[in-house]
Coordinates of C-alpha atoms and ligand atoms in Angstrom, one line a residue:
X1 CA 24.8 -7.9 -26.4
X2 CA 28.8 -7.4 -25.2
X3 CA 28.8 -7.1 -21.1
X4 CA 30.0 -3.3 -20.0
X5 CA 33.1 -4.0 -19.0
X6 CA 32.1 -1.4 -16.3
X7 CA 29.9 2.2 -16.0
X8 CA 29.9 5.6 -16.5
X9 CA 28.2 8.4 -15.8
X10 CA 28.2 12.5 -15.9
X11 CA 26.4 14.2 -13.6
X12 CA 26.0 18.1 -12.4
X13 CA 25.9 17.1 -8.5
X14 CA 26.3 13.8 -7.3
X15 CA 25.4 13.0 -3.5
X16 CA 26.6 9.7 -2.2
X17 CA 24.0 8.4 -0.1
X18 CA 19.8 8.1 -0.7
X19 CA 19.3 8.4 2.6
X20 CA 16.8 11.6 4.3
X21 CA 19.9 13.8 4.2
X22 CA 21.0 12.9 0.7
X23 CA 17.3 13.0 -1.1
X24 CA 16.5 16.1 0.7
X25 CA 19.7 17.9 -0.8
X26 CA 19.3 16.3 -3.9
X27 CA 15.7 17.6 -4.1
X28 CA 16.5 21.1 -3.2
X29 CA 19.6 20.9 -5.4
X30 CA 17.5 20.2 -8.3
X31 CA 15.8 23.6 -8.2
X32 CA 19.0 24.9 -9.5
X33 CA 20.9 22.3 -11.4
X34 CA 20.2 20.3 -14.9
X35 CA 21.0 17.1 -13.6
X36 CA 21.5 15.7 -10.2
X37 CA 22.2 12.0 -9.0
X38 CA 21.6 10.1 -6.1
X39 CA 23.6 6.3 -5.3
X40 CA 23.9 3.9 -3.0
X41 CA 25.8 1.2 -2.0
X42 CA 21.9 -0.6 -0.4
X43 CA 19.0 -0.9 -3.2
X44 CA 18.2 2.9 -4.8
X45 CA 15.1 2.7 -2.9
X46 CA 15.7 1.9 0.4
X47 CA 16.2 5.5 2.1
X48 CA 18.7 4.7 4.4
X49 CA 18.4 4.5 8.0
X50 CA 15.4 6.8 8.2
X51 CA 13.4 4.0 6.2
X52 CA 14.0 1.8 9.0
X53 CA 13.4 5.1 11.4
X54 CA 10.0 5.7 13.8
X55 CA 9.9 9.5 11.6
X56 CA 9.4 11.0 15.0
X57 CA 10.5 14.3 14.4
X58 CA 11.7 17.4 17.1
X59 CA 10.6 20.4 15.8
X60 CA 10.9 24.0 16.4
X61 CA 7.3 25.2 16.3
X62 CA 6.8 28.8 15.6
X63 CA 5.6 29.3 18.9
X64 CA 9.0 28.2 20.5
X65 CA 11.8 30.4 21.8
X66 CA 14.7 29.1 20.1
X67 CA 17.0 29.0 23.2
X68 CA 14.5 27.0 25.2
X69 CA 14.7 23.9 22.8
X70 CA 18.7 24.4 22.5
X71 CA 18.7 24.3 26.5
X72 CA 16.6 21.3 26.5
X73 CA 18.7 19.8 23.9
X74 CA 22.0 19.8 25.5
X75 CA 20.3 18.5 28.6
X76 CA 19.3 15.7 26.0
X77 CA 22.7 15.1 24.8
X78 CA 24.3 15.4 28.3
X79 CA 26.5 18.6 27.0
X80 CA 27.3 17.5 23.9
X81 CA 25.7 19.5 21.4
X82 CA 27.0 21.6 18.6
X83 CA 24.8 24.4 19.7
X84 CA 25.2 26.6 16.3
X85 CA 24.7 23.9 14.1
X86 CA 21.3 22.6 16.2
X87 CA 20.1 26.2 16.2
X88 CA 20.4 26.0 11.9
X89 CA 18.6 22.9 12.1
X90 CA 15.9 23.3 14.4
X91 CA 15.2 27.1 12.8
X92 CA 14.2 25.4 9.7
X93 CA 12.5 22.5 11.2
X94 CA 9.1 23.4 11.1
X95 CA 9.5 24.0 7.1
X96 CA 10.6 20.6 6.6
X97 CA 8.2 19.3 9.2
X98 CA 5.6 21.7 7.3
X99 CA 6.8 20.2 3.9
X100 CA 6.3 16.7 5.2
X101 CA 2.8 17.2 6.1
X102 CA 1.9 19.3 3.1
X103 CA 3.0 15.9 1.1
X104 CA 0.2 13.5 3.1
X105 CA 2.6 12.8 5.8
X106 CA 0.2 12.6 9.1
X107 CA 1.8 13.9 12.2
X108 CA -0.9 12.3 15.1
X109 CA -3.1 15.2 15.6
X110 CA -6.2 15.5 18.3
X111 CA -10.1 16.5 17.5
X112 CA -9.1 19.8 17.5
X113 CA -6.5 19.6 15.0
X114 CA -3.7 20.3 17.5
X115 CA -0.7 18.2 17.1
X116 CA 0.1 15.8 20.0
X117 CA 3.8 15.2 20.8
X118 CA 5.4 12.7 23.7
X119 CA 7.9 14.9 25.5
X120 CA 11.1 13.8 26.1
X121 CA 12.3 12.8 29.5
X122 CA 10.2 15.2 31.3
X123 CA 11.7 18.1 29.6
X124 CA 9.5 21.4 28.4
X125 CA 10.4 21.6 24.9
X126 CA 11.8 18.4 23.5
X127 CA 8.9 16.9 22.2
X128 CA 8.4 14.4 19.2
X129 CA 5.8 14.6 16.9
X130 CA 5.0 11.5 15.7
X131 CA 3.2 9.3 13.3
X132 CA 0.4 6.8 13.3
X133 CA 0.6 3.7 13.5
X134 CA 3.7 4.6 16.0
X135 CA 7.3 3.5 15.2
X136 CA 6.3 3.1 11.1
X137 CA 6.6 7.0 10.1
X138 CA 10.1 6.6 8.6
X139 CA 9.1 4.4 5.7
X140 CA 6.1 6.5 4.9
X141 CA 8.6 9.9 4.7
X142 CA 10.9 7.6 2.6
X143 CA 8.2 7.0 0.1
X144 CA 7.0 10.7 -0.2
X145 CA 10.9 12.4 -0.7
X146 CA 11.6 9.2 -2.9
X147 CA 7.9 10.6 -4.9
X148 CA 9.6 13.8 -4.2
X149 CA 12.9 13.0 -5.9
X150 CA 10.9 11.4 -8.8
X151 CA 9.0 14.8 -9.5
X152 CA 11.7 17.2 -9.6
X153 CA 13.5 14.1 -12.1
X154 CA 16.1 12.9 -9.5
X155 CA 18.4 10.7 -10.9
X156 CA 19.1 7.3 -8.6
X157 CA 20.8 4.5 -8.7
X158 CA 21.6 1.9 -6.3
X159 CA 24.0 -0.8 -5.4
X160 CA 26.9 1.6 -5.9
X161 CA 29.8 1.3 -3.8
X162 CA 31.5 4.6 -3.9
X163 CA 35.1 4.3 -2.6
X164 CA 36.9 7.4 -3.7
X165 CA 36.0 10.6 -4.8
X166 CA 38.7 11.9 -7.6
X167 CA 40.5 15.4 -7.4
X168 CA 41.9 17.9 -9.8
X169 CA 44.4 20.2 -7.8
X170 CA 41.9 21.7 -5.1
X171 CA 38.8 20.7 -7.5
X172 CA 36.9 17.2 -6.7
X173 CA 36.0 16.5 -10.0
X174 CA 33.9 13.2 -9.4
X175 CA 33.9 9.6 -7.9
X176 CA 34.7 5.9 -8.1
X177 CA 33.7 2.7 -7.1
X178 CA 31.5 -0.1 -7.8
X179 CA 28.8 -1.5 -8.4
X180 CA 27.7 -3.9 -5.8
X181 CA 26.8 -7.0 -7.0
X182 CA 28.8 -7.5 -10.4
X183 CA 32.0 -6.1 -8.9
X184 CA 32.5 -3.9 -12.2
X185 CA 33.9 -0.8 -11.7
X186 CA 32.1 2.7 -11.9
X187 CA 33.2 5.8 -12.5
X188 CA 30.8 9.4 -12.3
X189 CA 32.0 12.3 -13.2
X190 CA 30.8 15.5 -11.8
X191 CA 31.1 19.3 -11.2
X192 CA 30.4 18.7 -7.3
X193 CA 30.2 15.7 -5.0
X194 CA 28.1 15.6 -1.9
X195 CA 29.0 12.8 0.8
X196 CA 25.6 12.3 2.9
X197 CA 26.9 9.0 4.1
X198 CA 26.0 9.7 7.5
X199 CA 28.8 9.3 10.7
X200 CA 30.4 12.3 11.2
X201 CA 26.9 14.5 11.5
X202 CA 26.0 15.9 14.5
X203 CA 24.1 13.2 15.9
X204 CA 24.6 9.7 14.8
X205 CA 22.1 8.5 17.3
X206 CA 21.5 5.1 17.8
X207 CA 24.7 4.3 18.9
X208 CA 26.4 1.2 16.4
X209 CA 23.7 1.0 13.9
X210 CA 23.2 4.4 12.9
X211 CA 26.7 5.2 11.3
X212 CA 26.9 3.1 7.8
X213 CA 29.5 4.8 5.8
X214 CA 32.9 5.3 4.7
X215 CA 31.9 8.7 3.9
X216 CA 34.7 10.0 6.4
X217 CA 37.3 8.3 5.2
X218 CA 36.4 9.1 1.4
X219 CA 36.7 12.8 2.6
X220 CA 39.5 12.6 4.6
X221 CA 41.9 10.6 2.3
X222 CA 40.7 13.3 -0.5
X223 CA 42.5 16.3 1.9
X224 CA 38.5 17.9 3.3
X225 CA 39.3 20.0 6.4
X226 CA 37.2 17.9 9.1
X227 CA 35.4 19.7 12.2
X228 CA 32.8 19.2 14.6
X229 CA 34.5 15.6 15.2
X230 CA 33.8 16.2 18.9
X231 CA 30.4 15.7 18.6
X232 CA 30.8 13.0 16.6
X233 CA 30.3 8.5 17.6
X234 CA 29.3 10.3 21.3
X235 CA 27.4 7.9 23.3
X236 CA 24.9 10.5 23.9
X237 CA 22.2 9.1 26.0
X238 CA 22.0 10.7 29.6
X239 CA 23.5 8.4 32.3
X240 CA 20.6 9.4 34.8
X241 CA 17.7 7.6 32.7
X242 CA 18.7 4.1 33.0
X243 CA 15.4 3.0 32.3
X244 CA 15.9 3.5 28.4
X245 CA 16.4 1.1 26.2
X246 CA 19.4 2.6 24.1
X247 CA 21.3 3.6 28.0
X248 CA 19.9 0.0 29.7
X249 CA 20.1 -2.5 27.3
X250 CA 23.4 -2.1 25.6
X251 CA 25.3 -2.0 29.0
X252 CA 23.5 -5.1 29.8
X253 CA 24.2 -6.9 26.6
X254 CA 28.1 -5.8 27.1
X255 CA 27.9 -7.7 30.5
X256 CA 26.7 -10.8 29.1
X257 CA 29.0 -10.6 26.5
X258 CA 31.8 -10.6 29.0
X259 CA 30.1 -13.5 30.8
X260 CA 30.2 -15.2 27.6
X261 CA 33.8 -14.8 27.2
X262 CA 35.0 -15.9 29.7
X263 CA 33.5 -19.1 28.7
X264 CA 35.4 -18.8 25.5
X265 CA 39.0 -17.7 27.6
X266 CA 40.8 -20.6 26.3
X267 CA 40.3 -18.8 22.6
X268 CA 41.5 -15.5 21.7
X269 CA 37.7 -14.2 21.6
X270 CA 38.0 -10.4 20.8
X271 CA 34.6 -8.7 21.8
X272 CA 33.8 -5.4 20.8
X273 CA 31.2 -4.2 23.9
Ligands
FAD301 C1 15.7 2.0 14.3 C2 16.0 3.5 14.1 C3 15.0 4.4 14.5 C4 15.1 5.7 14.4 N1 14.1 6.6 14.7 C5 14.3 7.9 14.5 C6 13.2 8.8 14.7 O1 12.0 8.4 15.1 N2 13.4 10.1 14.5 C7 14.6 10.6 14.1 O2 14.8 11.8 14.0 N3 15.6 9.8 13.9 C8 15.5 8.4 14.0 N4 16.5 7.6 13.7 C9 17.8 8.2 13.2 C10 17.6 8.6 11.8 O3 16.9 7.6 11.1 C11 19.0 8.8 11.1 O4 19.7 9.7 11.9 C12 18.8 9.4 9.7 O5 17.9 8.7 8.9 C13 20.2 9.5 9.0 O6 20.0 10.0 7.7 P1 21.2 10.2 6.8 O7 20.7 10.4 5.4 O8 22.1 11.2 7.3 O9 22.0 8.8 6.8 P2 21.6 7.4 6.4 O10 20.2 7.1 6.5 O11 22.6 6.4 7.1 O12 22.0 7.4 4.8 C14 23.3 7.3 4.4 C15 23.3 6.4 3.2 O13 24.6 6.4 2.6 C16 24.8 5.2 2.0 N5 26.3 5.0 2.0 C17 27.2 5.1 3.0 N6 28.4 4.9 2.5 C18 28.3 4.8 1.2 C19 29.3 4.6 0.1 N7 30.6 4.5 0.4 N8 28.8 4.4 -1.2 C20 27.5 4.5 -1.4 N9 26.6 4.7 -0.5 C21 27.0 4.9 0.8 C22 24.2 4.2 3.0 O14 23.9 3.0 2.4 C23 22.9 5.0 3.4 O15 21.8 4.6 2.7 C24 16.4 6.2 13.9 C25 17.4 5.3 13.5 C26 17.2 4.0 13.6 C27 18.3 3.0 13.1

């Protein structure tokens, strides 16, 4: 059989990105389209970051005042919160958290069914709900919205770089790129495209190994209007708890680093710290 000398596809929606953020909208996206598709530039079934993820989840439980969680929050992030847009999020949370559990996910409960949480540096409402055994809840959500996805007859396909998306006038009318290991171009077309690369969202926590993407980019050299960028690449761990690992260790890895080059000062060492 003749090689394809590259791909092509047609699609209703297509979101760039299988991680939580893309398969979620995908999945709800599916309620009201014929045909949605998911890629990504890792293997179709990874799911992103959040495979890799603990799952822990902060949820608003019906129970909470909305504006005590927002308060604790931007405690959390030292002040830099995009209040509105947490408020969206954390309103629906306790769906999605809901949704998760409805699916087999199990948050850690006690005897009496009650859910345990671990709160967060000391504070009243910012609690995580977690999963058993502790640290592995992220590959079991990626396997139930991947089953998800599946169901409702999301299309995915991985290995697919996606380096432009293509305009008409004011219309983007679908995206290019390529396919990741045989370097042959692909080309989607498609009434809507959804970046959920990740960087740019309100939180890339984590620090260096959350944001993945050239999502940003792709939207910016196609003419998007960009906002919320001051919440955005924010080192956003409070300086008073030096005890954790994100605010302790990184610090301590930049000073060694800078030990180590000055070992090296006879090169042109650059070291990103
Ligand atoms: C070790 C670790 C533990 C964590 N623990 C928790 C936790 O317990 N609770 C919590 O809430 N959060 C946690 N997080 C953070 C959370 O996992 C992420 O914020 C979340 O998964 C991000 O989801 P996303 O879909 O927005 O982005 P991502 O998961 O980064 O998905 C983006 C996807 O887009 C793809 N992509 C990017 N650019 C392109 C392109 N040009 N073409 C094609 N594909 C592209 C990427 O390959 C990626 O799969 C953790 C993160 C890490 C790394």
């Amino acid at each position: 059989m003749k090689e394809p000398r590259g791909y092509e596809y047609t699609t209703d929606l297509l979101v760039v990105g299988c991680g939580f953020s893309g398969m979620w909208a995908a999945m709800r996206a599916k309620d009201f389209l014929d045909d949605v598709l998911v890629v990504d530039k890792g293997p179709r079934d990874w799911g992103g970051l959040g495979g890799l993820s603990g799952g822990d989840m902060i949820v608003k439980q019906p129970d909470m005042n909305l504006d005590d969680l927002l308060d604790d929050l931007v405690y959390y992030y030292d002040g830099l919160a995009d209040q509105k847009l947490l408020g969206q999020i954390l309103t629906q949370s306790y769906d999605r958290f809901m949704d998760f559990e409805n699916w087999g996910h199990k948050f850690v409960r006690n005897d009496k069914g009650e859910l345990c949480f671990i709160p967060q540096r000391a504070l009243d409402y910012m609690r995580f709900y977690y999963y058993h055994p502790y640290g592995m809840g992220g590959i079991d959500k990626a396997r139930l919205l991947k089953r998800e996805c599946e169901k409702r007859g999301v299309r995915r396909l991985g290995r697919v770089v996606i380096t432009d998306v293509i305009t008409d006038g004011e219309r983007v009318t679908g995206a290019v790129g390529f396919h990741a290991q045989s370097g042959k171009p692909v080309y989607i077309r498609a009434r809507a495209v959804l970046l959920a690369t990740n960087t740019g969202g309100w939180k890339p926590s984590y620090h260096q190994n959350t944001p993945a993407s050239e999502g940003v980019s792709i939207a910016w050299n196609a003419g998007c209007a960009m906002r919320n960028f001051e919440f955005w690449k924010v080192w956003n761990v409070p300086v008073d708890f030096a005890w954790e690992g994100q605010t302790g260790l990184l610090p301590k890895g930049a000073r060694d680093a800078h030990e180590l080059a000055k070992l090296f000062e006879a090169t042109s060492t650059v070291l990103l710290t």
